[in-house]
């Protein structure tokens, strides 16, 4: 069962909302990713850290909250972590919110 409270808390941050917006169009926001197409493999945490201008542990914490809420998926390749938005989970949350309110 999806924890709607956890999902709502995950969205209660401008930083996390920005991350989700960027991950919705990764090729547009991260065209310079050299390790592979961001729309296929996800976006490297390093690029998110640079774009946000925050420390890597802080960005990782934001990403972990989004992952636990189900809005993003993480993939580890070697020592690098890549994140993709889970479009089905985002759509499900939007539907639930629309039906609830």
PDB file of N, CA and C in Angstrom:
ATOM      1  N   UNK A   1       0.846  -1.189   0.000  1.00  0.00           N
ATOM      2  CA  UNK A   1       0.000   0.000   0.000  1.00  0.00           C
ATOM      3  C   UNK A   1       0.886   1.247   0.000  1.00  0.00           C
ATOM      4  N   UNK A   2       0.509   2.208  -0.786  1.00  0.00           N
ATOM      5  CA  UNK A   2       1.254   3.444  -0.898  1.00  0.00           C
ATOM      6  C   UNK A   2       0.982   4.329   0.308  1.00  0.00           C
ATOM      7  N   UNK A   3       2.037   4.900   0.866  1.00  0.00           N
ATOM      8  CA  UNK A   3       1.911   5.800   2.006  1.00  0.00           C
ATOM      9  C   UNK A   3       1.735   7.223   1.482  1.00  0.00           C
ATOM     10  N   UNK A   4       0.503   7.670   1.415  1.00  0.00           N
ATOM     11  CA  UNK A   4       0.198   8.989   0.854  1.00  0.00           C
ATOM     12  C   UNK A   4       0.761  10.119   1.706  1.00  0.00           C
ATOM     13  N   UNK A   5       0.848   9.910   3.016  1.00  0.00           N
ATOM     14  CA  UNK A   5       1.431  10.935   3.884  1.00  0.00           C
ATOM     15  C   UNK A   5       2.915  11.106   3.553  1.00  0.00           C
ATOM     16  N   UNK A   6       3.614  10.005   3.403  1.00  0.00           N
ATOM     17  CA  UNK A   6       5.037  10.061   3.045  1.00  0.00           C
ATOM     18  C   UNK A   6       5.220  10.733   1.681  1.00  0.00           C
ATOM     19  N   UNK A   7       4.356  10.415   0.742  1.00  0.00           N
ATOM     20  CA  UNK A   7       4.444  11.046  -0.570  1.00  0.00           C
ATOM     21  C   UNK A   7       4.194  12.552  -0.469  1.00  0.00           C
ATOM     22  N   UNK A   8       3.202  12.937   0.297  1.00  0.00           N
ATOM     23  CA  UNK A   8       2.896  14.358   0.454  1.00  0.00           C
ATOM     24  C   UNK A   8       4.048  15.094   1.121  1.00  0.00           C
ATOM     25  N   UNK A   9       4.653  14.484   2.119  1.00  0.00           N
ATOM     26  CA  UNK A   9       5.810  15.095   2.781  1.00  0.00           C
ATOM     27  C   UNK A   9       6.980  15.232   1.806  1.00  0.00           C
ATOM     28  N   UNK A  10       7.162  14.249   0.944  1.00  0.00           N
ATOM     29  CA  UNK A  10       8.261  14.302  -0.023  1.00  0.00           C
ATOM     30  C   UNK A  10       8.093  15.479  -0.976  1.00  0.00           C
ATOM     31  N   UNK A  11       6.846  15.855  -1.241  1.00  0.00           N
ATOM     32  CA  UNK A  11       6.585  16.964  -2.154  1.00  0.00           C
ATOM     33  C   UNK A  11       6.563  18.323  -1.456  1.00  0.00           C
ATOM     34  N   UNK A  12       6.736  18.324  -0.141  1.00  0.00           N
ATOM     35  CA  UNK A  12       6.679  19.561   0.636  1.00  0.00           C
ATOM     36  C   UNK A  12       8.032  20.265   0.675  1.00  0.00           C
ATOM     37  N   UNK A  13       8.734  20.239  -0.440  1.00  0.00           N
ATOM     38  CA  UNK A  13      10.047  20.875  -0.533  1.00  0.00           C
ATOM     39  C   UNK A  13      10.239  21.412  -1.947  1.00  0.00           C
ATOM     40  N   UNK A  14      10.609  22.670  -2.043  1.00  0.00           N
ATOM     41  CA  UNK A  14      10.883  23.249  -3.359  1.00  0.00           C
ATOM     42  C   UNK A  14      12.009  22.504  -4.063  1.00  0.00           C
ATOM     43  N   UNK A  15      12.996  22.074  -3.303  1.00  0.00           N
ATOM     44  CA  UNK A  15      14.134  21.345  -3.881  1.00  0.00           C
ATOM     45  C   UNK A  15      13.662  20.039  -4.503  1.00  0.00           C
ATOM     46  N   UNK A  16      12.868  19.274  -3.770  1.00  0.00           N
ATOM     47  CA  UNK A  16      12.395  17.993  -4.299  1.00  0.00           C
ATOM     48  C   UNK A  16      11.438  18.186  -5.466  1.00  0.00           C
ATOM     49  N   UNK A  17      10.636  19.221  -5.431  1.00  0.00           N
ATOM     50  CA  UNK A  17       9.771  19.514  -6.569  1.00  0.00           C
ATOM     51  C   UNK A  17      10.604  19.865  -7.805  1.00  0.00           C
ATOM     52  N   UNK A  18      11.676  20.617  -7.616  1.00  0.00           N
ATOM     53  CA  UNK A  18      12.565  20.946  -8.739  1.00  0.00           C
ATOM     54  C   UNK A  18      13.190  19.688  -9.316  1.00  0.00           C
ATOM     55  N   UNK A  19      13.659  18.816  -8.447  1.00  0.00           N
ATOM     56  CA  UNK A  19      14.263  17.559  -8.910  1.00  0.00           C
ATOM     57  C   UNK A  19      13.257  16.783  -9.756  1.00  0.00           C
ATOM     58  N   UNK A  20      12.032  16.670  -9.285  1.00  0.00           N
ATOM     59  CA  UNK A  20      11.015  15.935 -10.048  1.00  0.00           C
ATOM     60  C   UNK A  20      10.719  16.601 -11.393  1.00  0.00           C
ATOM     61  N   UNK A  21      10.675  17.921 -11.414  1.00  0.00           N
ATOM     62  CA  UNK A  21      10.457  18.625 -12.692  1.00  0.00           C
ATOM     63  C   UNK A  21      11.610  18.356 -13.653  1.00  0.00           C
ATOM     64  N   UNK A  22      12.831  18.438 -13.171  1.00  0.00           N
ATOM     65  CA  UNK A  22      14.006  18.205 -14.030  1.00  0.00           C
ATOM     66  C   UNK A  22      14.034  16.769 -14.536  1.00  0.00           C
ATOM     67  N   UNK A  23      13.701  15.821 -13.661  1.00  0.00           N
ATOM     68  CA  UNK A  23      13.729  14.414 -14.071  1.00  0.00           C
ATOM     69  C   UNK A  23      12.599  14.077 -15.041  1.00  0.00           C
ATOM     70  N   UNK A  24      11.578  14.931 -15.124  1.00  0.00           N
ATOM     71  CA  UNK A  24      10.513  14.718 -16.102  1.00  0.00           C
ATOM     72  C   UNK A  24      11.027  14.960 -17.517  1.00  0.00           C
ATOM     73  N   UNK A  25      12.044  15.803 -17.658  1.00  0.00           N
ATOM     74  CA  UNK A  25      12.658  16.115 -18.952  1.00  0.00           C
ATOM     75  C   UNK A  25      14.180  16.090 -18.811  1.00  0.00           C
ATOM     76  N   UNK A  26      14.734  14.928 -18.533  1.00  0.00           N
ATOM     77  CA  UNK A  26      16.169  14.871 -18.230  1.00  0.00           C
ATOM     78  C   UNK A  26      17.076  15.288 -19.385  1.00  0.00           C
ATOM     79  N   UNK A  27      16.697  14.979 -20.612  1.00  0.00           N
ATOM     80  CA  UNK A  27      17.547  15.355 -21.750  1.00  0.00           C
ATOM     81  C   UNK A  27      17.612  16.874 -21.903  1.00  0.00           C
ATOM     82  N   UNK A  28      16.546  17.543 -21.551  1.00  0.00           N
ATOM     83  CA  UNK A  28      16.514  19.011 -21.634  1.00  0.00           C
ATOM     84  C   UNK A  28      17.365  19.653 -20.545  1.00  0.00           C
ATOM     85  N   UNK A  29      17.295  19.102 -19.348  1.00  0.00           N
ATOM     86  CA  UNK A  29      17.973  19.712 -18.206  1.00  0.00           C
ATOM     87  C   UNK A  29      19.401  19.200 -17.991  1.00  0.00           C
ATOM     88  N   UNK A  30      19.714  18.026 -18.524  1.00  0.00           N
ATOM     89  CA  UNK A  30      21.042  17.441 -18.319  1.00  0.00           C
ATOM     90  C   UNK A  30      21.622  16.907 -19.627  1.00  0.00           C
ATOM     91  N   UNK A  31      21.641  17.726 -20.693  1.00  0.00           N
ATOM     92  CA  UNK A  31      22.129  17.243 -21.991  1.00  0.00           C
ATOM     93  C   UNK A  31      23.626  16.955 -21.995  1.00  0.00           C
ATOM     94  N   UNK A  32      24.333  17.509 -21.029  1.00  0.00           N
ATOM     95  CA  UNK A  32      25.784  17.365 -20.961  1.00  0.00           C
ATOM     96  C   UNK A  32      26.235  16.119 -20.194  1.00  0.00           C
ATOM     97  N   UNK A  33      25.314  15.254 -19.787  1.00  0.00           N
ATOM     98  CA  UNK A  33      25.711  14.033 -19.083  1.00  0.00           C
ATOM     99  C   UNK A  33      26.501  13.158 -20.044  1.00  0.00           C
ATOM    100  N   UNK A  34      27.740  12.878 -19.697  1.00  0.00           N
ATOM    101  CA  UNK A  34      28.634  12.144 -20.608  1.00  0.00           C
ATOM    102  C   UNK A  34      28.574  10.628 -20.446  1.00  0.00           C
ATOM    103  N   UNK A  35      27.982  10.144 -19.374  1.00  0.00           N
ATOM    104  CA  UNK A  35      27.979   8.702 -19.111  1.00  0.00           C
ATOM    105  C   UNK A  35      26.871   7.958 -19.848  1.00  0.00           C
ATOM    106  N   UNK A  36      26.001   8.683 -20.525  1.00  0.00           N
ATOM    107  CA  UNK A  36      24.923   8.058 -21.274  1.00  0.00           C
ATOM    108  C   UNK A  36      23.707   8.945 -21.280  1.00  0.00           C
ATOM    109  N   UNK A  37      22.755   8.646 -22.153  1.00  0.00           N
ATOM    110  CA  UNK A  37      21.551   9.474 -22.252  1.00  0.00           C
ATOM    111  C   UNK A  37      20.752   9.466 -20.944  1.00  0.00           C
ATOM    112  N   UNK A  38      20.507  10.635 -20.372  1.00  0.00           N
ATOM    113  CA  UNK A  38      19.802  10.679 -19.081  1.00  0.00           C
ATOM    114  C   UNK A  38      18.381  10.142 -19.145  1.00  0.00           C
ATOM    115  N   UNK A  39      17.749  10.200 -20.312  1.00  0.00           N
ATOM    116  CA  UNK A  39      16.390   9.666 -20.416  1.00  0.00           C
ATOM    117  C   UNK A  39      16.389   8.138 -20.403  1.00  0.00           C
ATOM    118  N   UNK A  40      17.534   7.529 -20.665  1.00  0.00           N
ATOM    119  CA  UNK A  40      17.633   6.062 -20.653  1.00  0.00           C
ATOM    120  C   UNK A  40      18.198   5.520 -19.350  1.00  0.00           C
ATOM    121  N   UNK A  41      19.270   6.120 -18.867  1.00  0.00           N
ATOM    122  CA  UNK A  41      19.942   5.578 -17.676  1.00  0.00           C
ATOM    123  C   UNK A  41      19.646   6.341 -16.399  1.00  0.00           C
ATOM    124  N   UNK A  42      19.000   7.497 -16.523  1.00  0.00           N
ATOM    125  CA  UNK A  42      18.761   8.347 -15.369  1.00  0.00           C
ATOM    126  C   UNK A  42      19.799   9.449 -15.303  1.00  0.00           C
ATOM    127  N   UNK A  43      19.680  10.278 -14.290  1.00  0.00           N
ATOM    128  CA  UNK A  43      20.569  11.420 -14.110  1.00  0.00           C
ATOM    129  C   UNK A  43      21.503  11.138 -12.945  1.00  0.00           C
ATOM    130  N   UNK A  44      22.773  11.382 -13.174  1.00  0.00           N
ATOM    131  CA  UNK A  44      23.794  11.157 -12.144  1.00  0.00           C
ATOM    132  C   UNK A  44      23.607  12.155 -10.996  1.00  0.00           C
ATOM    133  N   UNK A  45      23.785  11.673  -9.783  1.00  0.00           N
ATOM    134  CA  UNK A  45      23.667  12.517  -8.599  1.00  0.00           C
ATOM    135  C   UNK A  45      24.611  13.716  -8.692  1.00  0.00           C
ATOM    136  N   UNK A  46      25.771  13.517  -9.287  1.00  0.00           N
ATOM    137  CA  UNK A  46      26.740  14.601  -9.412  1.00  0.00           C
ATOM    138  C   UNK A  46      26.149  15.789 -10.178  1.00  0.00           C
ATOM    139  N   UNK A  47      25.415  15.516 -11.239  1.00  0.00           N
ATOM    140  CA  UNK A  47      24.814  16.590 -12.024  1.00  0.00           C
ATOM    141  C   UNK A  47      23.690  17.284 -11.258  1.00  0.00           C
ATOM    142  N   UNK A  48      22.910  16.519 -10.519  1.00  0.00           N
ATOM    143  CA  UNK A  48      21.874  17.121  -9.684  1.00  0.00           C
ATOM    144  C   UNK A  48      22.495  18.004  -8.609  1.00  0.00           C
ATOM    145  N   UNK A  49      23.585  17.542  -8.033  1.00  0.00           N
ATOM    146  CA  UNK A  49      24.295  18.303  -7.011  1.00  0.00           C
ATOM    147  C   UNK A  49      24.789  19.630  -7.575  1.00  0.00           C
ATOM    148  N   UNK A  50      25.377  19.578  -8.773  1.00  0.00           N
ATOM    149  CA  UNK A  50      25.858  20.805  -9.414  1.00  0.00           C
ATOM    150  C   UNK A  50      24.718  21.765  -9.710  1.00  0.00           C
ATOM    151  N   UNK A  51      23.623  21.254 -10.256  1.00  0.00           N
ATOM    152  CA  UNK A  51      22.489  22.104 -10.638  1.00  0.00           C
ATOM    153  C   UNK A  51      21.849  22.756  -9.410  1.00  0.00           C
ATOM    154  N   UNK A  52      21.788  22.024  -8.316  1.00  0.00           N
ATOM    155  CA  UNK A  52      21.197  22.552  -7.093  1.00  0.00           C
ATOM    156  C   UNK A  52      22.155  23.451  -6.310  1.00  0.00           C
ATOM    157  N   UNK A  53      23.459  23.288  -6.546  1.00  0.00           N
ATOM    158  CA  UNK A  53      24.440  24.067  -5.795  1.00  0.00           C
ATOM    159  C   UNK A  53      24.466  23.701  -4.322  1.00  0.00           C
ATOM    160  N   UNK A  54      24.254  22.417  -4.054  1.00  0.00           N
ATOM    161  CA  UNK A  54      24.213  21.926  -2.676  1.00  0.00           C
ATOM    162  C   UNK A  54      25.273  20.851  -2.493  1.00  0.00           C
ATOM    163  N   UNK A  55      25.526  20.511  -1.251  1.00  0.00           N
ATOM    164  CA  UNK A  55      26.449  19.424  -0.939  1.00  0.00           C
ATOM    165  C   UNK A  55      25.826  18.092  -1.351  1.00  0.00           C
ATOM    166  N   UNK A  56      26.654  17.168  -1.780  1.00  0.00           N
ATOM    167  CA  UNK A  56      26.182  15.862  -2.240  1.00  0.00           C
ATOM    168  C   UNK A  56      25.368  15.122  -1.171  1.00  0.00           C
ATOM    169  N   UNK A  57      25.784  15.105   0.101  1.00  0.00           N
ATOM    170  CA  UNK A  57      24.965  14.403   1.096  1.00  0.00           C
ATOM    171  C   UNK A  57      23.559  15.001   1.236  1.00  0.00           C
ATOM    172  N   UNK A  58      23.431  16.304   1.084  1.00  0.00           N
ATOM    173  CA  UNK A  58      22.124  16.956   1.165  1.00  0.00           C
ATOM    174  C   UNK A  58      21.249  16.538  -0.009  1.00  0.00           C
ATOM    175  N   UNK A  59      21.823  16.527  -1.201  1.00  0.00           N
ATOM    176  CA  UNK A  59      21.077  16.112  -2.393  1.00  0.00           C
ATOM    177  C   UNK A  59      20.686  14.642  -2.265  1.00  0.00           C
ATOM    178  N   UNK A  60      21.584  13.820  -1.786  1.00  0.00           N
ATOM    179  CA  UNK A  60      21.287  12.396  -1.605  1.00  0.00           C
ATOM    180  C   UNK A  60      20.131  12.195  -0.632  1.00  0.00           C
ATOM    181  N   UNK A  61      20.060  13.017   0.379  1.00  0.00           N
ATOM    182  CA  UNK A  61      18.959  12.928   1.346  1.00  0.00           C
ATOM    183  C   UNK A  61      17.621  13.268   0.662  1.00  0.00           C
ATOM    184  N   UNK A  62      17.620  14.325  -0.136  1.00  0.00           N
ATOM    185  CA  UNK A  62      16.407  14.679  -0.877  1.00  0.00           C
ATOM    186  C   UNK A  62      15.989  13.542  -1.812  1.00  0.00           C
ATOM    187  N   UNK A  63      16.959  12.964  -2.504  1.00  0.00           N
ATOM    188  CA  UNK A  63      16.663  11.867  -3.430  1.00  0.00           C
ATOM    189  C   UNK A  63      16.149  10.639  -2.690  1.00  0.00           C
ATOM    190  N   UNK A  64      16.680  10.376  -1.526  1.00  0.00           N
ATOM    191  CA  UNK A  64      16.229   9.234  -0.741  1.00  0.00           C
ATOM    192  C   UNK A  64      14.770   9.418  -0.310  1.00  0.00           C
ATOM    193  N   UNK A  65      14.395  10.612   0.064  1.00  0.00           N
ATOM    194  CA  UNK A  65      13.003  10.873   0.437  1.00  0.00           C
ATOM    195  C   UNK A  65      12.080  10.674  -0.764  1.00  0.00           C
ATOM    196  N   UNK A  66      12.515  11.118  -1.941  1.00  0.00           N
ATOM    197  CA  UNK A  66      11.723  10.903  -3.153  1.00  0.00           C
ATOM    198  C   UNK A  66      11.651   9.418  -3.512  1.00  0.00           C
ATOM    199  N   UNK A  67      12.754   8.702  -3.293  1.00  0.00           N
ATOM    200  CA  UNK A  67      12.777   7.261  -3.580  1.00  0.00           C
ATOM    201  C   UNK A  67      11.841   6.509  -2.635  1.00  0.00           C
ATOM    202  N   UNK A  68      11.909   6.825  -1.358  1.00  0.00           N
ATOM    203  CA  UNK A  68      11.035   6.159  -0.385  1.00  0.00           C
ATOM    204  C   UNK A  68       9.565   6.445  -0.658  1.00  0.00           C
ATOM    205  N   UNK A  69       9.271   7.619  -1.202  1.00  0.00           N
ATOM    206  CA  UNK A  69       7.898   7.970  -1.555  1.00  0.00           C
ATOM    207  C   UNK A  69       7.465   7.298  -2.853  1.00  0.00           C
ATOM    208  N   UNK A  70       8.423   6.716  -3.577  1.00  0.00           N
ATOM    209  CA  UNK A  70       8.101   6.007  -4.804  1.00  0.00           C
ATOM    210  C   UNK A  70       8.151   6.853  -6.062  1.00  0.00           C
ATOM    211  N   UNK A  71       8.536   8.123  -5.930  1.00  0.00           N
ATOM    212  CA  UNK A  71       8.534   9.020  -7.080  1.00  0.00           C
ATOM    213  C   UNK A  71       9.749   8.883  -7.988  1.00  0.00           C
ATOM    214  N   UNK A  72      10.829   8.316  -7.482  1.00  0.00           N
ATOM    215  CA  UNK A  72      12.024   8.104  -8.304  1.00  0.00           C
ATOM    216  C   UNK A  72      12.570   6.702  -8.065  1.00  0.00           C
ATOM    217  N   UNK A  73      13.313   6.219  -9.071  1.00  0.00           N
ATOM    218  CA  UNK A  73      14.013   4.942  -8.973  1.00  0.00           C
ATOM    219  C   UNK A  73      15.507   5.229  -9.055  1.00  0.00           C
ATOM    220  N   UNK A  74      16.261   4.475  -8.300  1.00  0.00           N
ATOM    221  CA  UNK A  74      17.716   4.627  -8.303  1.00  0.00           C
ATOM    222  C   UNK A  74      18.357   3.436  -8.984  1.00  0.00           C
ATOM    223  N   UNK A  75      19.440   3.717  -9.686  1.00  0.00           N
ATOM    224  CA  UNK A  75      20.224   2.664 -10.336  1.00  0.00           C
ATOM    225  C   UNK A  75      21.694   2.944 -10.039  1.00  0.00           C
ATOM    226  N   UNK A  76      22.370   1.932  -9.569  1.00  0.00           N
ATOM    227  CA  UNK A  76      23.795   2.058  -9.258  1.00  0.00           C
ATOM    228  C   UNK A  76      24.585   1.453 -10.415  1.00  0.00           C
ATOM    229  N   UNK A  77      25.518   2.231 -10.937  1.00  0.00           N
ATOM    230  CA  UNK A  77      26.410   1.759 -11.998  1.00  0.00           C
ATOM    231  C   UNK A  77      27.823   2.053 -11.520  1.00  0.00           C
ATOM    232  N   UNK A  78      28.516   0.988 -11.115  1.00  0.00           N
ATOM    233  CA  UNK A  78      29.833   1.197 -10.523  1.00  0.00           C
ATOM    234  C   UNK A  78      29.677   1.971  -9.231  1.00  0.00           C
ATOM    235  N   UNK A  79      30.379   3.065  -9.133  1.00  0.00           N
ATOM    236  CA  UNK A  79      30.274   3.876  -7.913  1.00  0.00           C
ATOM    237  C   UNK A  79      29.325   5.057  -8.068  1.00  0.00           C
ATOM    238  N   UNK A  80      28.634   5.118  -9.199  1.00  0.00           N
ATOM    239  CA  UNK A  80      27.737   6.232  -9.489  1.00  0.00           C
ATOM    240  C   UNK A  80      26.276   5.817  -9.314  1.00  0.00           C
ATOM    241  N   UNK A  81      25.471   6.754  -8.871  1.00  0.00           N
ATOM    242  CA  UNK A  81      24.029   6.520  -8.739  1.00  0.00           C
ATOM    243  C   UNK A  81      23.288   7.406  -9.723  1.00  0.00           C
ATOM    244  N   UNK A  82      22.302   6.811 -10.384  1.00  0.00           N
ATOM    245  CA  UNK A  82      21.490   7.510 -11.387  1.00  0.00           C
ATOM    246  C   UNK A  82      20.031   7.430 -10.964  1.00  0.00           C
ATOM    247  N   UNK A  83      19.314   8.519 -11.174  1.00  0.00           N
ATOM    248  CA  UNK A  83      17.917   8.586 -10.758  1.00  0.00           C
ATOM    249  C   UNK A  83      17.010   8.897 -11.938  1.00  0.00           C
ATOM    250  N   UNK A  84      15.860   8.202 -11.948  1.00  0.00           N
ATOM    251  CA  UNK A  84      14.820   8.418 -12.947  1.00  0.00           C
ATOM    252  C   UNK A  84      13.501   8.624 -12.227  1.00  0.00           C
ATOM    253  N   UNK A  85      12.680   9.437 -12.806  1.00  0.00           N
ATOM    254  CA  UNK A  85      11.349   9.671 -12.261  1.00  0.00           C
ATOM    255  C   UNK A  85      10.468   8.469 -12.589  1.00  0.00           C
ATOM    256  N   UNK A  86       9.667   8.040 -11.636  1.00  0.00           N
ATOM    257  CA  UNK A  86       8.717   6.949 -11.852  1.00  0.00           C
ATOM    258  C   UNK A  86       7.394   7.577 -12.266  1.00  0.00           C
ATOM    259  N   UNK A  87       7.170   7.650 -13.566  1.00  0.00           N
ATOM    260  CA  UNK A  87       5.999   8.338 -14.109  1.00  0.00           C
ATOM    261  C   UNK A  87       4.691   7.706 -13.645  1.00  0.00           C
ATOM    262  N   UNK A  88       4.661   6.391 -13.514  1.00  0.00           N
ATOM    263  CA  UNK A  88       3.438   5.717 -13.059  1.00  0.00           C
ATOM    264  C   UNK A  88       3.105   6.126 -11.623  1.00  0.00           C
ATOM    265  N   UNK A  89       4.103   6.212 -10.766  1.00  0.00           N
ATOM    266  CA  UNK A  89       3.872   6.598  -9.369  1.00  0.00           C
ATOM    267  C   UNK A  89       3.428   8.050  -9.270  1.00  0.00           C
ATOM    268  N   UNK A  90       4.020   8.920 -10.074  1.00  0.00           N
ATOM    269  CA  UNK A  90       3.632  10.330 -10.071  1.00  0.00           C
ATOM    270  C   UNK A  90       2.183  10.467 -10.553  1.00  0.00           C
ATOM    271  N   UNK A  91       1.828   9.769 -11.622  1.00  0.00           N
ATOM    272  CA  UNK A  91       0.459   9.823 -12.149  1.00  0.00           C
ATOM    273  C   UNK A  91      -0.538   9.269 -11.131  1.00  0.00           C
ATOM    274  N   UNK A  92      -0.169   8.180 -10.461  1.00  0.00           N
ATOM    275  CA  UNK A  92      -1.035   7.589  -9.447  1.00  0.00           C
ATOM    276  C   UNK A  92      -1.283   8.575  -8.308  1.00  0.00           C
ATOM    277  N   UNK A  93      -0.243   9.269  -7.870  1.00  0.00           N
ATOM    278  CA  UNK A  93      -0.390  10.252  -6.800  1.00  0.00           C
ATOM    279  C   UNK A  93      -1.294  11.403  -7.250  1.00  0.00           C
ATOM    280  N   UNK A  94      -1.088  11.882  -8.466  1.00  0.00           N
ATOM    281  CA  UNK A  94      -1.926  12.965  -8.992  1.00  0.00           C
ATOM    282  C   UNK A  94      -3.396  12.538  -9.041  1.00  0.00           C
ATOM    283  N   UNK A  95      -3.649  11.323  -9.500  1.00  0.00           N
ATOM    284  CA  UNK A  95      -5.017  10.808  -9.553  1.00  0.00           C
ATOM    285  C   UNK A  95      -5.628  10.736  -8.155  1.00  0.00           C
ATOM    286  N   UNK A  96      -4.854  10.200  -7.215  1.00  0.00           N
ATOM    287  CA  UNK A  96      -5.335  10.091  -5.837  1.00  0.00           C
ATOM    288  C   UNK A  96      -5.655  11.474  -5.276  1.00  0.00           C
ATOM    289  N   UNK A  97      -4.772  12.432  -5.496  1.00  0.00           N
ATOM    290  CA  UNK A  97      -4.972  13.778  -4.983  1.00  0.00           C
ATOM    291  C   UNK A  97      -6.220  14.404  -5.604  1.00  0.00           C
ATOM    292  N   UNK A  98      -6.376  14.220  -6.891  1.00  0.00           N
ATOM    293  CA  UNK A  98      -7.556  14.771  -7.576  1.00  0.00           C
ATOM    294  C   UNK A  98      -8.841  14.130  -7.053  1.00  0.00           C
ATOM    295  N   UNK A  99      -8.827  12.832  -6.839  1.00  0.00           N
ATOM    296  CA  UNK A  99     -10.013  12.128  -6.329  1.00  0.00           C
ATOM    297  C   UNK A  99     -10.313  12.480  -4.867  1.00  0.00           C
ATOM    298  N   UNK A 100      -9.264  12.729  -4.102  1.00  0.00           N
ATOM    299  CA  UNK A 100      -9.419  12.993  -2.678  1.00  0.00           C
ATOM    300  C   UNK A 100      -9.901  14.412  -2.404  1.00  0.00           C
ATOM    301  N   UNK A 101      -9.400  15.342  -3.181  1.00  0.00           N
ATOM    302  CA  UNK A 101      -9.785  16.731  -2.941  1.00  0.00           C
ATOM    303  C   UNK A 101     -10.887  17.130  -3.887  1.00  0.00           C
TER     304      UNK A 101
END
